[in-house]
Tab-separated table of C-alpha atoms and ligand atoms in Angstrom:
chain	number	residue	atom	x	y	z
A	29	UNK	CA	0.000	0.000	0.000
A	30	UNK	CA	1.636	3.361	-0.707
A	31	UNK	CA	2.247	6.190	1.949
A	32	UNK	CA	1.056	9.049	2.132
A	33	UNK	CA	4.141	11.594	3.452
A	34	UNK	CA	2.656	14.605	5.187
A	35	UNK	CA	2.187	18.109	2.817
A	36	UNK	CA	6.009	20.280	3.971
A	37	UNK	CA	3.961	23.705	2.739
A	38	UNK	CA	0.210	22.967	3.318
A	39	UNK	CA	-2.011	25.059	1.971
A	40	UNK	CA	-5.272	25.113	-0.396
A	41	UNK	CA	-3.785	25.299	-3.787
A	42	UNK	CA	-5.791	27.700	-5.705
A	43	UNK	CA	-7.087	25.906	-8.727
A	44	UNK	CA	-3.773	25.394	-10.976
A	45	UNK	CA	-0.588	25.585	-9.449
A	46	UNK	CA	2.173	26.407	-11.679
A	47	UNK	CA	4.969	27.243	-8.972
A	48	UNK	CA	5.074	25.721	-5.735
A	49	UNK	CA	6.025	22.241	-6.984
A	50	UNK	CA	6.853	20.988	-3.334
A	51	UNK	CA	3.104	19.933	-2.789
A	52	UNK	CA	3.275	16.199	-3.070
A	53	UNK	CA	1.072	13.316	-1.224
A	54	UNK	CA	0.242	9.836	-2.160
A	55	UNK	CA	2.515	7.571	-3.611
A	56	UNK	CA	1.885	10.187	-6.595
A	57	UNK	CA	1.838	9.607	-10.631
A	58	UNK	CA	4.826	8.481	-12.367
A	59	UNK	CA	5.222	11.425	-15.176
A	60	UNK	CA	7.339	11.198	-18.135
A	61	UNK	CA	9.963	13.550	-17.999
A	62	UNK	CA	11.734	14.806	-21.339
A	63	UNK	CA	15.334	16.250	-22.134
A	64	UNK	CA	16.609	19.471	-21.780
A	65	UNK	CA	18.481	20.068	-24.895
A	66	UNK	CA	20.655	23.122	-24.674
A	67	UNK	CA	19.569	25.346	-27.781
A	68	UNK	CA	21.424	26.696	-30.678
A	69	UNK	CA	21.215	30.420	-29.204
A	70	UNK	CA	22.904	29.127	-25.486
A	71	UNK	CA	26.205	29.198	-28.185
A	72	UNK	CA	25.740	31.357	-30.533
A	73	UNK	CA	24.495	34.450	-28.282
A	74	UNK	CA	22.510	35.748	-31.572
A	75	UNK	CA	19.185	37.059	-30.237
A	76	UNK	CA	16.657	34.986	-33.056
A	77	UNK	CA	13.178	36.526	-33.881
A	78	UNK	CA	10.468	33.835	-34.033
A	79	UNK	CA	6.970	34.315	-35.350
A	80	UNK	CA	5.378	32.879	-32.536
A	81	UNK	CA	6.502	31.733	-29.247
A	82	UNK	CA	4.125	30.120	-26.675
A	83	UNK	CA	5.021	29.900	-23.051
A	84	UNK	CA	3.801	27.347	-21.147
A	85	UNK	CA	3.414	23.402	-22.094
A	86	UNK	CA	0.279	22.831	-20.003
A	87	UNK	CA	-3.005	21.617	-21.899
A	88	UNK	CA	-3.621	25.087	-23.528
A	89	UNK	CA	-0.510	25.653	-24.828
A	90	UNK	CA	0.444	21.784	-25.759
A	91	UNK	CA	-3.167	21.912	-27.772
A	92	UNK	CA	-2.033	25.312	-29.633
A	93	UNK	CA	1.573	23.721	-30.329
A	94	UNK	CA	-0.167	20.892	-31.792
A	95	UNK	CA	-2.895	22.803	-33.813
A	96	UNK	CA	0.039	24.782	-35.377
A	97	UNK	CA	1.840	22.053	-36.505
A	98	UNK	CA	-1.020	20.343	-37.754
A	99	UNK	CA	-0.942	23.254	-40.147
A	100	UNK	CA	3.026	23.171	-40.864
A	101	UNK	CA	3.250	26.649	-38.766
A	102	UNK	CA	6.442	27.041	-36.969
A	103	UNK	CA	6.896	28.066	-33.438
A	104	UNK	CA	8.904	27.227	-29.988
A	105	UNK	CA	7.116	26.644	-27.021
A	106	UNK	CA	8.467	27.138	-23.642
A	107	UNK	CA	8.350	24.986	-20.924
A	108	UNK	CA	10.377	25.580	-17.417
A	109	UNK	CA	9.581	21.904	-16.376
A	110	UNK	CA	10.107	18.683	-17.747
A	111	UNK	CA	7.334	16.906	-17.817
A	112	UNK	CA	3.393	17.356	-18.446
A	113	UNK	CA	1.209	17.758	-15.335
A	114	UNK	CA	2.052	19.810	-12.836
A	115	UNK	CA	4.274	18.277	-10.281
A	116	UNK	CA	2.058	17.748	-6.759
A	117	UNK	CA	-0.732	18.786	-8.486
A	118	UNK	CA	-0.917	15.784	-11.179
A	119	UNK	CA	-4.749	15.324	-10.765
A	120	UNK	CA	-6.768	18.388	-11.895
A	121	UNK	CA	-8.467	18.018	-15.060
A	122	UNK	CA	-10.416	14.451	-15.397
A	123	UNK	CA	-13.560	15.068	-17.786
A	124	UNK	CA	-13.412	15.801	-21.540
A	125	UNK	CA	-16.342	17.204	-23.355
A	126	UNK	CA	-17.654	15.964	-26.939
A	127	UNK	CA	-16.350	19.019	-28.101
A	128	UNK	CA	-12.770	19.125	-26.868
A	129	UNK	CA	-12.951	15.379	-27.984
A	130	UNK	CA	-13.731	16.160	-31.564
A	131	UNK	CA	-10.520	18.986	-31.559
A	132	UNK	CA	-8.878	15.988	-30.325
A	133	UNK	CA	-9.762	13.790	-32.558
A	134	UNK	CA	-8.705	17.005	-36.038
A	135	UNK	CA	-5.421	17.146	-33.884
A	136	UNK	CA	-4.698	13.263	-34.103
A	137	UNK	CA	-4.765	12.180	-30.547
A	138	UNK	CA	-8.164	11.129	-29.793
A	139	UNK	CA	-8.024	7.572	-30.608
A	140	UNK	CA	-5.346	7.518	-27.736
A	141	UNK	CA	-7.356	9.298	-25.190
A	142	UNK	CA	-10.612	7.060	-26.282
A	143	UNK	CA	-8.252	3.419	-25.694
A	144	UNK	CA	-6.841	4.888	-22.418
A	145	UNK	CA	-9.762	7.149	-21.018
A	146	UNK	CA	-13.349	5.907	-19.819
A	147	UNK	CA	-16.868	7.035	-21.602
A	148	UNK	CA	-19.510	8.004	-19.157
A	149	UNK	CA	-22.703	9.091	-19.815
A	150	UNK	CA	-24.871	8.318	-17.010
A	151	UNK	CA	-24.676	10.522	-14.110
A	152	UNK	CA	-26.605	10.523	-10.467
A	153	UNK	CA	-27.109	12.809	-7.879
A	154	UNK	CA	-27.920	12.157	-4.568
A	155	UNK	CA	-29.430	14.522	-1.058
A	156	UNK	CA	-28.684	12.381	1.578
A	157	UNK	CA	-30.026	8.199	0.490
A	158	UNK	CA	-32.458	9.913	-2.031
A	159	UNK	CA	-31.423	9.849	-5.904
A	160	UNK	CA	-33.106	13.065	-7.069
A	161	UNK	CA	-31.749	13.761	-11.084
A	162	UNK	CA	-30.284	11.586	-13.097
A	163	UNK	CA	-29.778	11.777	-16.987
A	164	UNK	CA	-28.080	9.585	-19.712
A	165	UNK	CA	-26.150	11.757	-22.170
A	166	UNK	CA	-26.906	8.962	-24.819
A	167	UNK	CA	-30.826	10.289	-24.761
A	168	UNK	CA	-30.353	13.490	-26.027
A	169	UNK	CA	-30.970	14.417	-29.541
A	170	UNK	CA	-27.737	15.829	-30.460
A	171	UNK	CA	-25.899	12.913	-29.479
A	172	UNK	CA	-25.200	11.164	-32.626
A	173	UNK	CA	-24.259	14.704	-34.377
A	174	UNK	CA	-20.825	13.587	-33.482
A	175	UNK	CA	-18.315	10.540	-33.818
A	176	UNK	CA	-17.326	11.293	-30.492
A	177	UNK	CA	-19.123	10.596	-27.077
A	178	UNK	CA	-20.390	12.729	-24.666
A	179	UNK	CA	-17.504	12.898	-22.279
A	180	UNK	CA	-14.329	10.798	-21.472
A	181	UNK	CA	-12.530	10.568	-18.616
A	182	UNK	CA	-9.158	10.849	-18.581
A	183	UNK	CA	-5.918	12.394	-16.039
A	184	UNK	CA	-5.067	15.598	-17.848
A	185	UNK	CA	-1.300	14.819	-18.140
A	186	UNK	CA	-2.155	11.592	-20.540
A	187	UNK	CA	-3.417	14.270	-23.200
A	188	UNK	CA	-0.584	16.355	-22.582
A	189	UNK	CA	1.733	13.550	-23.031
A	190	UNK	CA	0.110	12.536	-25.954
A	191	UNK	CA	-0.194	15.640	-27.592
A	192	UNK	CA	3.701	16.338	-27.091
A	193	UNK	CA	4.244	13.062	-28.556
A	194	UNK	CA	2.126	14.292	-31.649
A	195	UNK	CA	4.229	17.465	-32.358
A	196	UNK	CA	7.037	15.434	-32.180
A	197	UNK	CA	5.846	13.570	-34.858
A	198	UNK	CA	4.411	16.338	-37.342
A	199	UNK	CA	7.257	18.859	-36.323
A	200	UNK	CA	7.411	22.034	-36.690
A	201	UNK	CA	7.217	23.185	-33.139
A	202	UNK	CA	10.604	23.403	-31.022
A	203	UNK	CA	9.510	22.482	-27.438
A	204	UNK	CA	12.144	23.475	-25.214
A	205	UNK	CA	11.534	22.080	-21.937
A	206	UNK	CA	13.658	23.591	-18.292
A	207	UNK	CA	13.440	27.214	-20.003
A	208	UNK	CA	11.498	29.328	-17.383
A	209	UNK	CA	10.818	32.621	-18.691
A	210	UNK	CA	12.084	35.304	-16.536
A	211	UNK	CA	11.282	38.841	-18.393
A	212	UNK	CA	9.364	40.388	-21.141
A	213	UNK	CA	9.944	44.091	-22.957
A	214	UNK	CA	7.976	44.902	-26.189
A	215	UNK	CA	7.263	47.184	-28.461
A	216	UNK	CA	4.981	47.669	-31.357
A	217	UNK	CA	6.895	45.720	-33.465
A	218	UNK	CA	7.780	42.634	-31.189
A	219	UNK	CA	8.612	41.382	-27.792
A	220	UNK	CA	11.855	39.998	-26.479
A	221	UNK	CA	11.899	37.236	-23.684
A	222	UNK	CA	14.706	36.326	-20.903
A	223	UNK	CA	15.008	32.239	-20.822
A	224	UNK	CA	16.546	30.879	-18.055
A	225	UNK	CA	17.931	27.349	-18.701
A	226	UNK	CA	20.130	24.844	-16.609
A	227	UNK	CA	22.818	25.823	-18.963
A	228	UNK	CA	22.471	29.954	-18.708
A	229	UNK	CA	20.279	32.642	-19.626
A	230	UNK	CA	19.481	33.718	-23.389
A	231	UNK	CA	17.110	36.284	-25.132
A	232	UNK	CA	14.690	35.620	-28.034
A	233	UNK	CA	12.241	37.484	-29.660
A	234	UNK	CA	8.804	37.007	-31.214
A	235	UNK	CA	6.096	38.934	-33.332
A	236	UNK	CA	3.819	37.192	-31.200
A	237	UNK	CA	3.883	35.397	-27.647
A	238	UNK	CA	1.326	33.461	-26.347
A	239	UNK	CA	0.862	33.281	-22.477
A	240	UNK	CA	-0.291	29.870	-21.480
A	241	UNK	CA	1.857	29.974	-18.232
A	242	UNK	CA	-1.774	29.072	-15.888
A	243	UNK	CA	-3.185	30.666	-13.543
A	244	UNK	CA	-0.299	32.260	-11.031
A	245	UNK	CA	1.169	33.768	-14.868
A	246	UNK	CA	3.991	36.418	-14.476
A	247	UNK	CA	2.894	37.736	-17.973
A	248	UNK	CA	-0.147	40.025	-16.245
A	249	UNK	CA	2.171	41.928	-13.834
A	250	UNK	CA	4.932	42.399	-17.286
A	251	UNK	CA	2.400	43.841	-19.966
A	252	UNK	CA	0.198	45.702	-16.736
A	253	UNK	CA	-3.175	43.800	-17.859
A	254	UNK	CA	-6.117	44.210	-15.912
A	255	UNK	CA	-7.159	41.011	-13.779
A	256	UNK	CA	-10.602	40.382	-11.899
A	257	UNK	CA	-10.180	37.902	-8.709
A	258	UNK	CA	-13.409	36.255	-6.693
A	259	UNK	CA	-12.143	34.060	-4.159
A	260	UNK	CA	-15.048	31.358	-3.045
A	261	UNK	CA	-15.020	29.895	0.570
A	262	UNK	CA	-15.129	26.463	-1.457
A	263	UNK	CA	-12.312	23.859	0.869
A	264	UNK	CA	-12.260	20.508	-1.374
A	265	UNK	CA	-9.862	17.474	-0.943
A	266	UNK	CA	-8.606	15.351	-3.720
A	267	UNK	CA	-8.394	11.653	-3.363
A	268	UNK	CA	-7.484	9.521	-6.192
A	269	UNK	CA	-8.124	6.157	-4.954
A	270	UNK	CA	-8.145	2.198	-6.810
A	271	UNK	CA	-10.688	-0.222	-5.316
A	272	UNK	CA	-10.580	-4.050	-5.277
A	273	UNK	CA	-14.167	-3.905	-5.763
A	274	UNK	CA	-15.189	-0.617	-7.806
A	275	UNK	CA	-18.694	1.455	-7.738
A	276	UNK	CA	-20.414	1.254	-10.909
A	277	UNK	CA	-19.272	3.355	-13.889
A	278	UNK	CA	-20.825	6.760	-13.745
A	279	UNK	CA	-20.686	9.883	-12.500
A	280	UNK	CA	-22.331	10.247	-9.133
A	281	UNK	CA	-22.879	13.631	-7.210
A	282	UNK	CA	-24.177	14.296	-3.726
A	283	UNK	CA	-25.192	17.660	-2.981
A	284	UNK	CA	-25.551	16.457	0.638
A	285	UNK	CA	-23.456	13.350	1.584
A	286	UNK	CA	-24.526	11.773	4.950
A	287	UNK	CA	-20.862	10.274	4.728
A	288	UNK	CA	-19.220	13.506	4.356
A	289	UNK	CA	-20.901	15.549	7.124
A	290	UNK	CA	-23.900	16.417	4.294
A	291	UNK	CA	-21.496	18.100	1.939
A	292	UNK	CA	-20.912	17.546	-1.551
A	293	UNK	CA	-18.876	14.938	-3.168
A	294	UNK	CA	-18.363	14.051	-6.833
A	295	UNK	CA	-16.971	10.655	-7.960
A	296	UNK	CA	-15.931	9.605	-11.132
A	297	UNK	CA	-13.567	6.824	-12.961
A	298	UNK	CA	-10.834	7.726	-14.642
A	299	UNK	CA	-7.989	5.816	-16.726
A	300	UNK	CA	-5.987	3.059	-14.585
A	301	UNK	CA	-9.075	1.966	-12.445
A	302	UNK	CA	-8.424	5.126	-10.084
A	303	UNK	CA	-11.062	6.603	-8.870
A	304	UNK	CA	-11.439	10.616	-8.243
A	305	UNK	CA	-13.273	11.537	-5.974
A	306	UNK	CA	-13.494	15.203	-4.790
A	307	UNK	CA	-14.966	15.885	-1.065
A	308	UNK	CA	-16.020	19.563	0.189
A	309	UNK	CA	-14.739	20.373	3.315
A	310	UNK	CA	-15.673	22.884	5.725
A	311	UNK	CA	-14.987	26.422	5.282
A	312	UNK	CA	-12.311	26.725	8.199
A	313	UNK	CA	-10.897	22.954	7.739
A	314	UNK	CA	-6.945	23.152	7.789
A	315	UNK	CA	-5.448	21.955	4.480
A	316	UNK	CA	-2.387	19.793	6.350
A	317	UNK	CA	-5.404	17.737	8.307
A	318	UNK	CA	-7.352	16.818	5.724
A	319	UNK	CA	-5.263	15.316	3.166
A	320	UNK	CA	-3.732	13.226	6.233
A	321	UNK	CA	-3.420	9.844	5.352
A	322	UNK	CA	-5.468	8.614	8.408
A	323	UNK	CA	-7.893	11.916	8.009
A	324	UNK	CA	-8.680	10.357	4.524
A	325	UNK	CA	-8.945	6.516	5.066
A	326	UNK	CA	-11.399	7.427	7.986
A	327	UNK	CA	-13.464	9.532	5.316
A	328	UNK	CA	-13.378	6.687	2.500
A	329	UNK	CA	-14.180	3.974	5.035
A	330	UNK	CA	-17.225	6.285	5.982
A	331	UNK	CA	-17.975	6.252	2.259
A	332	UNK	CA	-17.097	2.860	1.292
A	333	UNK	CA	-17.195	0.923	4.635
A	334	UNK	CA	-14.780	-0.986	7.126
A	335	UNK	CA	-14.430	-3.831	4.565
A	336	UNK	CA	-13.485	-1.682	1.178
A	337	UNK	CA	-9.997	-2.095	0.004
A	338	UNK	CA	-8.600	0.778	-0.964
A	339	UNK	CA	-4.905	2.082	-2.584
A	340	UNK	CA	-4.602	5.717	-2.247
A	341	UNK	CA	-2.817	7.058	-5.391
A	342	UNK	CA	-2.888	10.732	-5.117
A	343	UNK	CA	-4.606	13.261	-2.198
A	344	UNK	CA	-4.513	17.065	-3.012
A	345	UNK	CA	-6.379	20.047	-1.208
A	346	UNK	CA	-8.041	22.913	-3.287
A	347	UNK	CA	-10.314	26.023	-3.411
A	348	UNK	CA	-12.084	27.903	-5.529
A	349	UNK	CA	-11.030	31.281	-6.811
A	350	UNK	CA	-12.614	32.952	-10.637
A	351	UNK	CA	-10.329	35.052	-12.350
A	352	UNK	CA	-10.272	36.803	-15.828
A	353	UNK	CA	-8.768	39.397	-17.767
A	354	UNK	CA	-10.269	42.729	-19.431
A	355	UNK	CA	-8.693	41.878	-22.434
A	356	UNK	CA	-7.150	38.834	-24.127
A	357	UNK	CA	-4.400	40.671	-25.746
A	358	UNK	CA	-1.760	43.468	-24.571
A	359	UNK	CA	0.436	44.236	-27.192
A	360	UNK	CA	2.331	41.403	-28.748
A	361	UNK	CA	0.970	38.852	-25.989
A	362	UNK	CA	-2.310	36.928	-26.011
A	363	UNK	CA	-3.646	35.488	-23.286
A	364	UNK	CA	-5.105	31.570	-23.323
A	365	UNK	CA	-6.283	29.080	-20.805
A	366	UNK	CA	-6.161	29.615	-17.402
A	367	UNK	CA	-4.091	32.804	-17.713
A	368	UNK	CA	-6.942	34.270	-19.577
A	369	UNK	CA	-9.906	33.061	-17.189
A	370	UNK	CA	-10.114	30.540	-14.671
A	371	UNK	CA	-13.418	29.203	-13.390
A	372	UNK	CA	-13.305	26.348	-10.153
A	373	UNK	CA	-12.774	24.121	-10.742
A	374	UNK	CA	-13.759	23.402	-14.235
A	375	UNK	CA	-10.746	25.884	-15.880
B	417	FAD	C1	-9.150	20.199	-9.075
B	417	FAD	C2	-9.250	20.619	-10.518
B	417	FAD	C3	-10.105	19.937	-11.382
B	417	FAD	C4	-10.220	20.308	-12.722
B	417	FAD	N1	-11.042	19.590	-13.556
B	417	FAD	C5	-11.107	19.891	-14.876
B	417	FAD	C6	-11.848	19.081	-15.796
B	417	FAD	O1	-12.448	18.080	-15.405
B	417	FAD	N2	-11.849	19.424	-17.119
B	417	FAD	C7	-11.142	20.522	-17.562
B	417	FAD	O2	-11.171	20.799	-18.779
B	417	FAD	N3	-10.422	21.293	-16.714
B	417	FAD	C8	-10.376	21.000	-15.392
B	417	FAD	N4	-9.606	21.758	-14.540
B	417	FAD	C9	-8.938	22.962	-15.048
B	417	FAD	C10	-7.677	22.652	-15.833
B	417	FAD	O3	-6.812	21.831	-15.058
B	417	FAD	C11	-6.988	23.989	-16.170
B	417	FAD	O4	-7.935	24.866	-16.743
B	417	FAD	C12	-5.850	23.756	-17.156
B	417	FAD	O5	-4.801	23.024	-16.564
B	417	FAD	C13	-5.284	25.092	-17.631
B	417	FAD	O6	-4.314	24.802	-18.582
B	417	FAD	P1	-3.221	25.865	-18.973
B	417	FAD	O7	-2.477	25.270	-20.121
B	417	FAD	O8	-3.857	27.199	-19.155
B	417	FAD	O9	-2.277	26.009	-17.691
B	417	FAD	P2	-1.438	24.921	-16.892
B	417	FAD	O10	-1.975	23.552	-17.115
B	417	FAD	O11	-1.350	25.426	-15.496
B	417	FAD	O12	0.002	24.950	-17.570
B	417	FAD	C14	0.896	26.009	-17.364
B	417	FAD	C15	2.266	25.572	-17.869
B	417	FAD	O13	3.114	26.710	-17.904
B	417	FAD	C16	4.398	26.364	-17.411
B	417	FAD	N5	4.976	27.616	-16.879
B	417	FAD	C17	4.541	28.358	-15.837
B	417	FAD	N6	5.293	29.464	-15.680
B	417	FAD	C18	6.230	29.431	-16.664
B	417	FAD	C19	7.300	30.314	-17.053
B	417	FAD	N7	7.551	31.458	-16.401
B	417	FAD	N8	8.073	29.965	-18.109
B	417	FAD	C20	7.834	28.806	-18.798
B	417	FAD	N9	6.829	27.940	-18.471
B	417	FAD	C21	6.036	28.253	-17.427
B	417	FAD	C22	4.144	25.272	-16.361
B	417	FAD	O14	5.271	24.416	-16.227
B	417	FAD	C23	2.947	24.527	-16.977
B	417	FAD	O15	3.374	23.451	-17.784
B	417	FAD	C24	-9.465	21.406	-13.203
B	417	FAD	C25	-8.581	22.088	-12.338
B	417	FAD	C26	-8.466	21.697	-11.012
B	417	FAD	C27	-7.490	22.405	-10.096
């Protein structure tokens, strides 16, 4: 059975972390991790002007990289980690909509998600011991508009990982993984970035830079954009659990769970038999006790009961927080994804 080592910073993540790696409990994911390869300008010391340069290899910017070379555009993306998912944070995004299925499926990748993920359509929701909605996605009229289904769920680092694996194969796009970027200038005419590598510093420039760096972005404070915050006094704790004897497949909500102190809870399958399943916590609960391992076995035993068998693979605490900016563009930088608008949980 894996541990579960105590949080060393506590504290309810915000949505997306993109700094503050440390956060780690559960025996975890194991994430690829890809090369740094030191590039040509690390020598050379000539500044190169790119047409586009995306920071940030999470889901947005992964999905852009791919779209682009798809269509034989070139651009670098960079990345200051090296891997996909965000290190102690590797379960956020688990459900996939019919539509970002079928912009999947143009980019080449959905097959992979389909064999790997797992199609739900039924889902349940529960006050107390009382089903009161239910609905099967299959039923509605649009459903055979499209090849693909109604949702699939999958971890959000297998669709990053598969979609770098795609731009590897179509090229086109230079992903440069370990380059944090550390400063932007522009001008009308372009902007010019500071990368910071494990092998130095260098300076490149683009007509256009896309800021996919999530939701704690440094590009807001550099081009002075305008951001809108609404924290929520929504507590919820991750657990990513695999069962020797599973609930059925579908997606079952409880609005008030007599096993969680009549909170909510949502539960849902996801690739690898583990299970995520998100309880709400009390406004005041303290991040470092509930994600302790024997704070979470006593809440999935009041779930599940004494006899369940239960791995934990993953435990994480979040809250909610909205956040958007006035406008998508400053200058020579667009915002996407969570840098442009975040909405808790669902990005
Ligand atoms: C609990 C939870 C559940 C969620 N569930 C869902 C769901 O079911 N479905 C869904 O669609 N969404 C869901 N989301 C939201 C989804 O995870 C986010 O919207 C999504 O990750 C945003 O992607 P992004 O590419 O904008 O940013 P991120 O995924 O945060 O990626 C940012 C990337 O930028 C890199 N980076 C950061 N700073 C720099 C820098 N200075 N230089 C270079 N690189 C940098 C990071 O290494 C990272 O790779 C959920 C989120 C949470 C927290």
């Amino acid at each position: 059975m894996p541990e579960i080592n105590s949080p060393t910073h506590p504290a309810w993540r915000e949505n997306a972390p993109a700094h503050g790696y440390e956060f780690t409990v559960g025996a975890s994911y194991a994430l690829p991790e890809y090369p740094f390869m030191a590039p040509p300008e690390l020598t050379s010391h000539a500044v190169v002007r790119h047409a586009i340069v995306i920071v940030g290899g999470g889901i947005t910017g992964l999905t852009l990289a791919c779209s682009l070379a798809r269509l034989g555009v070139q651009a670098v993306l960079l990345d200051e980690d090296n891997t996909v998912g965000v290190k102690g944070a590797s379960s956020r995004g688990i459900c996939y909509t019919q539509k970002s299925l079928e912009i999947f499926h143009r980019l080449g990748i959905y097959e992979r998600i389909a064999k790997k993920g797992i199609q739900w359509s039924v889902g349940r929701t529960f006050a107390g011991r009382d089903e009161i909605y239910s609905f099967d996605l299959r039923e509605q009229s649009n459903f055979n508009l499209s090849t693909q289904p109604p949702f699939i769920n999958i971890q959000q680092f297998y669709i990053e990982g598969f979609l770098v694996e795609r731009i590897h194969e179509l090229g086109h796009v230079d992903i440069r993984w370990k380059s944090r970027v550390t400063a932007l200038q522009q001008n009308n005419e372009f902007a010019a970035l500071t990368v910071q590598t494990p092998a130095g510093s260098y300076h490149i420039e683009a007509d256009h830079v896309i800021d996919a760096t999530g939701c704690t972005t440094p590009f807001h404070a550099w081009c002075g954009a305008t951001v809108h915050t609404k924290r929520g006094d929504d507590r919820w704790c991750i657990a990513d659990v695999r069962f020797s004897k599973h609930p059925p497949v579908e997606r079952h909500t409880w609005i008030e769970a007599p096993f969680n102190e009549n909170r909510a809870v949502w539960q849902h399958l996801m690739a690898d038999n583990v299970w995520r399943i998100d309880y709400q916590m009390a406004p005041n609960a303290d991040p470092s006790y509930v994600s302790r391992e024997d704070v979470v076995r006593e809440r999935l035993t009041h779930q599940f009961g004494p006899d369940a068998q239960v791995d934990i693979v993953w435990v994480g605490p979040y809250a909610y927080r909205s956040q958007w900016v006035d406008q998508m563009r400053v200058g020579r930088v667009f915002f996407m994804g969570d840098t442009a608008k975040v909405v808790s949980p669902f990005g």
